Amino acid sequence: MAILPDGGRPWVAGTIRLLLMTGIAFVSTGTFSGASGDLAWPLPPDTPRIQYIKSYSGAADFRKKPSRWRRVLVGPEVDKGIKLKKPYGVTTDDAGKMYVTDTGLGAVLVFDESEKKVRVLGQEGQVRLVTPIGLAVATDGSVFVSDADLNQVFRFSAEGRMDLSLGKAEGLQNPTGIALDRTRSRLYVADSHLHKLFIYSTDGEFIGSWGDRGPGPGQFNYPTNLAVDRQGNVRVVDTGNFRVQVFSPEGKFLSTFGEAGDSFGSFSRPKGIAIDSEGHTYVVDAAFNNYQIFDDEGQLLLFVGSLGSDPGRFWLPAGIHIDDNDRVFVVDQLNRRVQVFQYLPEDRN
């Protein structure tokens, strides 16, 4: 992912490099465009690596727009469908459905592109979600959801029935981000109040935990979100320490990157984390209103976004997810939407 024209050093002065690092997108003519098909990062003449695709806000995304004559004769239609209110986490399943936790609705919204509909999960049956945060989908279609107010992680079957709860016996206090290791059938849970990671089997067995509060390697200060790479290593957003820590599947500390600051590659309010097919780490920063992309050594390659409501801009972004096709899903909280981008590996260009 060779993005920066000076060999990866983002500190070089100059108008072109400064514009590149701001995440502003230009069309081939060199003029700014808000049209979705024109949004790409970095700037020409460099090869694009991120392209904006679309956004989702609710059931209205799947409705046909009324004809011009209907709008004239009847007036604009009032949308009473399901809408995102304050989304936080996002993931997808193997069938392409998108799952979004919404703390404002106290539910998970499931966007089904093939069926052109949105359904609600977690508001019926034994458990009604209150503050759902993290979520992950297993190969069998079951959905794990953490609830920061109920202090548990719940598993819902593919049919939407709650069939397992985790964390009560271990005393979870504020479960936030979760991540699945499908190869090892493990579920990792970050507890921001206990400053720990808890590990369970996907069948509900408690395996162990690691971490305590502090600034040292293997310690945490309000960890929030997690991602598991292809080797099974766990990458943890250590929000209060303004860094990302990397651990082996057994919890051995491997590396860390990031620091507090307002310069390129630093963090102010890091939230969601995800990993693309080439191993790059994407970290959302709610204060910067962007997501930054890092290489294996924690060096900044590119960042995307700034404050705003246009496509490619954010207002308090939170969760992020990358699917098997390198589509990048970013929760744009206060704009009440999920924006979708495409990572373009070098072999696709």
Tab-separated table of N, CA, C and O in Angstrom, residues 98-155:
chain	number	residue	atom	x	y	z
A	98	MET	N	-25.733	-6.455	6.560
A	98	MET	CA	-25.003	-5.553	7.443
A	98	MET	C	-25.758	-5.406	8.758
A	98	MET	O	-26.964	-5.190	8.773
A	99	TYR	N	-25.026	-5.523	9.876
A	99	TYR	CA	-25.598	-5.426	11.219
A	99	TYR	C	-25.036	-4.162	11.881
A	99	TYR	O	-23.827	-3.945	11.877
A	100	VAL	N	-25.913	-3.353	12.473
A	100	VAL	CA	-25.500	-2.097	13.091
A	100	VAL	C	-26.111	-2.000	14.483
A	100	VAL	O	-27.338	-2.087	14.631
A	101	THR	N	-25.271	-1.837	15.516
A	101	THR	CA	-25.808	-1.578	16.853
A	101	THR	C	-26.193	-0.108	16.942
A	101	THR	O	-25.481	0.763	16.441
A	102	ASP	N	-27.322	0.151	17.600
A	102	ASP	CA	-27.814	1.523	17.726
A	102	ASP	C	-28.151	1.784	19.191
A	102	ASP	O	-29.108	1.220	19.731
A	103	THR	N	-27.343	2.627	19.836
A	103	THR	CA	-27.568	2.905	21.254
A	103	THR	C	-28.781	3.795	21.476
A	103	THR	O	-29.349	3.808	22.561
A	104	GLY	N	-29.173	4.551	20.468
A	104	GLY	CA	-30.371	5.374	20.581
A	104	GLY	C	-31.636	4.562	20.515
A	104	GLY	O	-32.622	4.853	21.205
A	105	LEU	N	-31.632	3.513	19.698
A	105	LEU	CA	-32.794	2.640	19.556
A	105	LEU	C	-32.763	1.483	20.549
A	105	LEU	O	-33.800	0.860	20.798
A	106	GLY	N	-31.596	1.183	21.097
A	106	GLY	CA	-31.466	0.014	21.956
A	106	GLY	C	-31.725	-1.269	21.190
A	106	GLY	O	-32.432	-2.162	21.657
A	107	ALA	N	-31.129	-1.366	20.002
A	107	ALA	CA	-31.397	-2.511	19.138
A	107	ALA	C	-30.272	-2.665	18.125
A	107	ALA	O	-29.385	-1.809	18.011
A	108	VAL	N	-30.323	-3.778	17.395
A	108	VAL	CA	-29.454	-4.008	16.255
A	108	VAL	C	-30.321	-3.939	15.006
A	108	VAL	O	-31.371	-4.590	14.934
A	109	LEU	N	-29.912	-3.136	14.038
A	109	LEU	CA	-30.615	-3.078	12.758
A	109	LEU	C	-29.861	-3.943	11.758
A	109	LEU	O	-28.638	-3.859	11.651
A	110	VAL	N	-30.611	-4.763	11.038
A	110	VAL	CA	-30.031	-5.666	10.052
A	110	VAL	C	-30.451	-5.199	8.665
A	110	VAL	O	-31.644	-5.223	8.323
A	111	PHE	N	-29.497	-4.749	7.860
A	111	PHE	CA	-29.747	-4.265	6.506
A	111	PHE	C	-29.528	-5.410	5.530
A	111	PHE	O	-28.414	-5.918	5.406
A	112	ASP	N	-30.590	-5.798	4.850
A	112	ASP	CA	-30.533	-6.914	3.905
A	112	ASP	C	-30.675	-6.357	2.491
A	112	ASP	O	-31.773	-6.039	2.041
A	113	GLU	N	-29.556	-6.220	1.806
A	113	GLU	CA	-29.559	-5.642	0.459
A	113	GLU	C	-30.324	-6.505	-0.523
A	113	GLU	O	-31.053	-6.005	-1.388
A	114	SER	N	-30.183	-7.827	-0.413
A	114	SER	CA	-30.844	-8.721	-1.367
A	114	SER	C	-32.355	-8.687	-1.224
A	114	SER	O	-33.088	-8.748	-2.209
A	115	GLU	N	-32.845	-8.585	0.009
A	115	GLU	CA	-34.295	-8.542	0.241
A	115	GLU	C	-34.847	-7.116	0.251
A	115	GLU	O	-36.055	-6.924	0.351
A	116	LYS	N	-33.956	-6.138	0.203
A	116	LYS	CA	-34.352	-4.723	0.192
A	116	LYS	C	-35.194	-4.366	1.408
A	116	LYS	O	-36.255	-3.753	1.301
A	117	LYS	N	-34.674	-4.724	2.594
A	117	LYS	CA	-35.421	-4.419	3.803
A	117	LYS	C	-34.475	-4.324	4.999
A	117	LYS	O	-33.319	-4.746	4.938
A	118	VAL	N	-35.009	-3.770	6.080
A	118	VAL	CA	-34.285	-3.654	7.336
A	118	VAL	C	-35.127	-4.283	8.431
A	118	VAL	O	-36.337	-4.027	8.519
A	119	ARG	N	-34.514	-5.118	9.257
A	119	ARG	CA	-35.245	-5.686	10.382
A	119	ARG	C	-34.541	-5.337	11.686
A	119	ARG	O	-33.370	-4.939	11.692
A	120	VAL	N	-35.248	-5.505	12.791
A	120	VAL	CA	-34.745	-5.134	14.114
A	120	VAL	C	-34.461	-6.401	14.911
A	120	VAL	O	-35.262	-7.335	14.937
A	121	LEU	N	-33.311	-6.413	15.588
A	121	LEU	CA	-32.902	-7.543	16.410
A	121	LEU	C	-32.678	-7.054	17.834
A	121	LEU	O	-32.086	-5.997	18.048
A	122	GLY	N	-33.172	-7.831	18.807
A	122	GLY	CA	-32.886	-7.528	20.206
A	122	GLY	C	-33.948	-6.756	20.937
A	122	GLY	O	-33.696	-6.236	22.032
A	123	GLN	N	-35.152	-6.686	20.382
A	123	GLN	CA	-36.234	-5.966	21.046
A	123	GLN	C	-37.428	-6.860	21.342
A	123	GLN	O	-38.480	-6.380	21.749
A	124	GLU	N	-37.258	-8.160	21.136
A	124	GLU	CA	-38.317	-9.115	21.428
A	124	GLU	C	-37.727	-10.320	22.142
A	124	GLU	O	-36.523	-10.555	22.115
A	125	GLY	N	-38.579	-11.081	22.797
A	125	GLY	CA	-38.128	-12.299	23.458
A	125	GLY	C	-37.646	-12.059	24.877
A	125	GLY	O	-38.060	-11.124	25.555
A	126	GLN	N	-36.690	-12.887	25.303
A	126	GLN	CA	-36.238	-12.883	26.689
A	126	GLN	C	-35.488	-11.621	27.077
A	126	GLN	O	-35.557	-11.159	28.207
A	127	VAL	N	-34.746	-11.048	26.129
A	127	VAL	CA	-33.889	-9.905	26.439
A	127	VAL	C	-34.181	-8.758	25.487
A	127	VAL	O	-34.258	-8.949	24.272
A	128	ARG	N	-34.371	-7.577	26.071
A	128	ARG	CA	-34.467	-6.357	25.279
A	128	ARG	C	-33.176	-5.571	25.493
A	128	ARG	O	-32.858	-5.177	26.620
A	129	LEU	N	-32.440	-5.373	24.428
A	129	LEU	CA	-31.184	-4.653	24.520
A	129	LEU	C	-31.410	-3.213	24.975
A	129	LEU	O	-32.440	-2.608	24.673
A	130	VAL	N	-30.422	-2.680	25.693
A	130	VAL	CA	-30.506	-1.301	26.199
A	130	VAL	C	-29.460	-0.422	25.521
A	130	VAL	O	-29.785	0.577	24.888
A	131	THR	N	-28.184	-0.802	25.655
A	131	THR	CA	-27.100	-0.039	25.039
A	131	THR	C	-26.169	-0.992	24.305
A	131	THR	O	-25.051	-1.288	24.763
A	132	PRO	N	-26.596	-1.507	23.158
A	132	PRO	CA	-25.736	-2.412	22.397
A	132	PRO	C	-24.561	-1.662	21.786
A	132	PRO	O	-24.721	-0.564	21.248
A	133	ILE	N	-23.366	-2.256	21.898
A	133	ILE	CA	-22.154	-1.589	21.419
A	133	ILE	C	-21.442	-2.427	20.350
A	133	ILE	O	-21.459	-2.097	19.172
A	134	GLY	N	-20.790	-3.504	20.784
A	134	GLY	CA	-20.028	-4.325	19.862
A	134	GLY	C	-20.847	-5.465	19.303
A	134	GLY	O	-21.848	-5.887	19.899
A	135	LEU	N	-20.448	-5.967	18.157
A	135	LEU	CA	-21.129	-7.135	17.598
A	135	LEU	C	-20.211	-7.873	16.642
A	135	LEU	O	-19.262	-7.312	16.093
A	136	ALA	N	-20.502	-9.170	16.486
A	136	ALA	CA	-19.737	-10.041	15.603
A	136	ALA	C	-20.648	-11.170	15.158
A	136	ALA	O	-21.543	-11.586	15.903
A	137	VAL	N	-20.427	-11.668	13.943
A	137	VAL	CA	-21.268	-12.725	13.382
A	137	VAL	C	-20.431	-13.967	13.146
A	137	VAL	O	-19.358	-13.899	12.525
A	138	ALA	N	-20.909	-15.109	13.654
A	138	ALA	CA	-20.216	-16.389	13.479
A	138	ALA	C	-20.565	-17.004	12.126
A	138	ALA	O	-21.469	-16.547	11.419
A	139	THR	N	-19.854	-18.074	11.770
A	139	THR	CA	-20.064	-18.711	10.470
A	139	THR	C	-21.459	-19.311	10.326
A	139	THR	O	-21.975	-19.438	9.224
A	140	ASP	N	-22.090	-19.693	11.452
A	140	ASP	CA	-23.428	-20.276	11.384
A	140	ASP	C	-24.526	-19.209	11.351
A	140	ASP	O	-25.706	-19.539	11.383
A	141	GLY	N	-24.140	-17.936	11.313
A	141	GLY	CA	-25.120	-16.867	11.259
A	141	GLY	C	-25.552	-16.336	12.603
A	141	GLY	O	-26.346	-15.377	12.661
A	142	SER	N	-25.075	-16.923	13.693
A	142	SER	CA	-25.423	-16.405	15.007
A	142	SER	C	-24.691	-15.085	15.243
A	142	SER	O	-23.585	-14.863	14.745
A	143	VAL	N	-25.328	-14.198	16.025
A	143	VAL	CA	-24.832	-12.842	16.214
A	143	VAL	C	-24.538	-12.612	17.693
A	143	VAL	O	-25.409	-12.818	18.546
A	144	PHE	N	-23.309	-12.190	18.000
A	144	PHE	CA	-22.926	-11.823	19.362
A	144	PHE	C	-23.027	-10.306	19.500
A	144	PHE	O	-22.531	-9.565	18.644
A	145	VAL	N	-23.672	-9.850	20.603
A	145	VAL	CA	-23.857	-8.419	20.832
A	145	VAL	C	-23.504	-8.100	22.283
A	145	VAL	O	-24.010	-8.742	23.201
A	146	SER	N	-22.638	-7.113	22.488
A	146	SER	CA	-22.334	-6.664	23.851
A	146	SER	C	-23.280	-5.525	24.220
A	146	SER	O	-23.627	-4.703	23.379
A	147	ASP	N	-23.696	-5.504	25.486
A	147	ASP	CA	-24.574	-4.436	25.976
A	147	ASP	C	-23.920	-3.798	27.193
A	147	ASP	O	-23.756	-4.437	28.235
A	148	ALA	N	-23.542	-2.518	27.072
A	148	ALA	CA	-22.781	-1.835	28.117
A	148	ALA	C	-23.612	-1.559	29.364
A	148	ALA	O	-23.051	-1.374	30.448
A	149	ASP	N	-24.929	-1.507	29.251
A	149	ASP	CA	-25.784	-1.289	30.415
A	149	ASP	C	-26.199	-2.591	31.082
A	149	ASP	O	-26.278	-2.681	32.307
A	150	LEU	N	-26.461	-3.614	30.286
A	150	LEU	CA	-26.843	-4.911	30.845
A	150	LEU	C	-25.620	-5.714	31.289
A	150	LEU	O	-25.778	-6.758	31.937
A	151	ASN	N	-24.421	-5.252	30.932
A	151	ASN	CA	-23.158	-5.851	31.385
A	151	ASN	C	-23.014	-7.316	30.980
A	151	ASN	O	-22.459	-8.126	31.728
A	152	GLN	N	-23.500	-7.627	29.804
A	152	GLN	CA	-23.394	-8.982	29.285
A	152	GLN	C	-23.186	-8.951	27.781
A	152	GLN	O	-23.384	-7.929	27.116
A	153	VAL	N	-22.796	-10.108	27.255
A	153	VAL	CA	-22.746	-10.327	25.814
A	153	VAL	C	-23.780	-11.387	25.490
A	153	VAL	O	-23.813	-12.449	26.125
A	154	PHE	N	-24.632	-11.107	24.532
A	154	PHE	CA	-25.720	-12.022	24.174
A	154	PHE	C	-25.472	-12.610	22.798
A	154	PHE	O	-24.949	-11.947	21.898
A	155	ARG	N	-25.862	-13.884	22.658
A	155	ARG	CA	-25.808	-14.527	21.350
A	155	ARG	C	-27.230	-14.734	20.844
A	155	ARG	O	-28.084	-15.255	21.552
